[in-house]
Amino acid sequence: MKHVLSLETMSADDMRRVLDLAVKLKAGRADRSFQPLAGQTWAMIFMKASTRTRVSFEVGVQELGGCVLYLNPGDTQLGRKEPLKDTARVLGRMVHGAIIRTYGQADLEEFAAYSGIPTINALTDSEHPCQVLADLLTMVELCGGYEGKKVVFMGDGDNNMSRSWMWAAEKLGFQFTVCAPEGYQPSAKDLAVFTSGNVTIEPDPAKAVAGADVLYTDVWVSMGMELETPKRLVDLQGYQINSPLVAQASPAALVMHCLPAYRGQEISGECLEAHAGTIFQQAENRLHAQKAILSLIDASEAG
Ligand code: CP
Ligand code: NVA
């Protein structure tokens, strides 16, 4: 595995290898003899805010024997418009890998191409692959696996999270239903690439949650979309995960959220607290899934 730029470009075998290793690394976290990043320095370029992703990568790199450099636009020349491709060529000569949170997927891909070092997507406007891998690990732990399961994604069905979920469902063999109103669903063109039949749209929440193993949600206003906040809060009102909706799903259904959560918007406060065990297990699993990714990336393949 050379980079993790998206689940669109990651093979099903690589996803399974990450999940298998994550299970082992989680169970053996106390044993620090596994140090695949010993002697390495990884750069973390974050153009957007982060709590979970930043902390889990910083801790993960260190637990695997490496060092991290956290770089943000305010402290680097990126904030003064130095081209990303120049930053990439500088870092490519100094560090062993890069973890990038930014806006355009094309920027991430440009960094990977110009730097020549392994590059990991820590969230773009298009995908959030590390989060979905951590969520699949949580399903392995709490649902006994993901194959054949049904995940329903409520709310903004056309964002980075739903896109990574669609690719996971397509490749790993589970049902993924987007439950969103018109204007917040993936376009017909975007959907056309999913040919397995695993990805479906159902705008009626009661119909969507029938038979679901997981009810999933994410913020209604993703980073970068703040100007649309008033409209989104109105448009998505009927798509909250709350106790009456959960009551229409099977009693065993999990409620999952990638966090941060906005209580009273995409999820009720009561529902978030009732399912906090699952939701914070997802957050913890960021660390274990990303340690697996870091361990499986082969720096010698990058270019
Ligand atoms: N879920 C997630 O990526 O959280 P952060 O934005 O805090 O990193
Ligand atoms: N869709 C959200 C995910 C946050 C982890 C965003 O991009 O802000």
Coordinates of N, CA, C and O in Angstrom, one line a residue, residues 150 152-155 177-180 201-212 215 238-250:
K150 N -26.6 -3.8 7.2 CA -27.2 -2.6 6.6 C -26.9 -1.4 7.4 O -27.3 -1.3 8.6
V152 N -27.5 2.7 7.6 CA -28.3 3.8 7.1 C -27.6 5.2 7.5 O -27.4 5.4 8.7
F153 N -27.4 6.0 6.6 CA -26.7 7.3 6.8 C -27.7 8.4 6.7 O -28.3 8.7 5.7
M154 N -28.0 9.0 7.9 CA -29.1 10.1 8.0 C -28.5 11.5 7.8 O -27.5 11.8 8.5
G155 N -29.1 12.3 7.1 CA -28.8 13.7 7.1 C -28.2 14.2 5.8 O -28.8 14.1 4.7
T177 N -27.5 2.7 2.9 CA -28.7 3.5 2.4 C -28.5 4.9 2.8 O -28.3 5.2 4.0
V178 N -28.6 5.8 1.9 CA -28.5 7.3 2.2 C -30.0 7.7 2.4 O -30.8 7.5 1.6
C179 N -30.2 8.3 3.6 CA -31.6 8.8 3.9 C -31.4 10.3 4.0 O -31.0 10.8 5.1
A180 N -31.8 11.0 3.0 CA -31.6 12.5 2.9 C -32.6 13.0 2.0 O -33.1 12.4 1.1
I201 N -30.7 4.8 -2.1 CA -31.2 6.1 -1.6 C -32.7 5.8 -1.1 O -33.4 5.2 -1.8
E202 N -33.0 6.2 0.1 CA -34.4 6.2 0.6 C -34.7 7.4 1.4 O -34.2 7.6 2.6
P203 N -35.4 8.4 0.8 CA -35.6 9.6 1.5 C -36.5 9.6 2.7 O -36.5 10.5 3.6
D204 N -37.3 8.5 2.9 CA -38.3 8.4 4.0 C -37.6 7.7 5.2 O -37.2 6.5 5.1
P205 N -37.4 8.5 6.3 CA -36.6 7.9 7.4 C -37.2 6.6 8.0 O -36.5 5.7 8.3
A206 N -38.5 6.5 8.1 CA -39.1 5.3 8.7 C -38.8 4.1 7.8 O -38.5 3.0 8.3
K207 N -38.9 4.3 6.5 CA -38.6 3.2 5.5 C -37.1 2.9 5.6 O -36.7 1.7 5.6
A208 N -36.3 3.9 5.6 CA -34.8 3.7 5.6 C -34.3 2.8 6.7 O -33.5 1.9 6.6
V209 N -34.8 3.1 8.0 CA -34.2 2.5 9.1 C -34.8 1.0 9.3 O -34.2 0.3 10.2
A210 N -35.8 0.6 8.6 CA -36.3 -0.7 8.7 C -35.2 -1.7 8.4 O -34.6 -1.7 7.4
G211 N -34.9 -2.6 9.4 CA -33.9 -3.7 9.1 C -32.5 -3.2 9.2 O -31.6 -3.9 8.9
A212 N -32.3 -1.9 9.7 CA -30.9 -1.4 9.8 C -30.1 -2.0 11.0 O -30.7 -2.3 12.0
L215 N -27.5 2.9 12.5 CA -28.0 4.2 12.1 C -26.8 5.2 12.3 O -26.3 5.3 13.4
G238 N -36.0 17.1 9.3 CA -36.7 15.8 9.5 C -35.8 14.6 9.5 O -36.2 13.5 9.6
Y239 N -34.5 14.9 9.5 CA -33.5 13.8 9.4 C -32.6 13.6 10.6 O -31.5 13.1 10.5
Q240 N -33.1 14.0 11.7 CA -32.4 13.8 13.0 C -32.5 12.4 13.5 O -33.5 11.7 13.4
I241 N -31.3 11.9 14.0 CA -31.4 10.6 14.8 C -31.9 10.9 16.2 O -31.2 11.7 16.9
N242 N -33.0 10.4 16.5 CA -33.6 10.7 17.9 C -34.3 9.4 18.3 O -34.4 8.4 17.6
S243 N -34.8 9.4 19.6 CA -35.4 8.2 20.1 C -36.6 7.7 19.3 O -36.7 6.4 19.1
P244 N -37.5 8.5 18.8 CA -38.6 8.0 18.0 C -38.1 7.3 16.8 O -38.7 6.2 16.4
L245 N -37.1 7.8 16.2 CA -36.6 7.1 14.9 C -35.9 5.8 15.3 O -36.1 4.8 14.7
V246 N -35.1 5.8 16.4 CA -34.4 4.6 16.8 C -35.4 3.5 17.1 O -35.2 2.3 16.9
A247 N -36.5 3.9 17.7 CA -37.6 3.0 18.1 C -38.1 2.2 16.9 O -38.7 1.2 17.0
Q248 N -38.0 2.8 15.7 CA -38.5 2.2 14.5 C -37.5 1.2 13.8 O -37.8 0.5 12.9
A249 N -36.3 1.3 14.4 CA -35.2 0.3 13.9 C -35.3 -0.9 14.8 O -36.0 -1.0 15.7
S250 N -34.4 -1.9 14.4 CA -34.4 -3.1 15.3 C -33.8 -2.7 16.6 O -32.9 -1.9 16.7

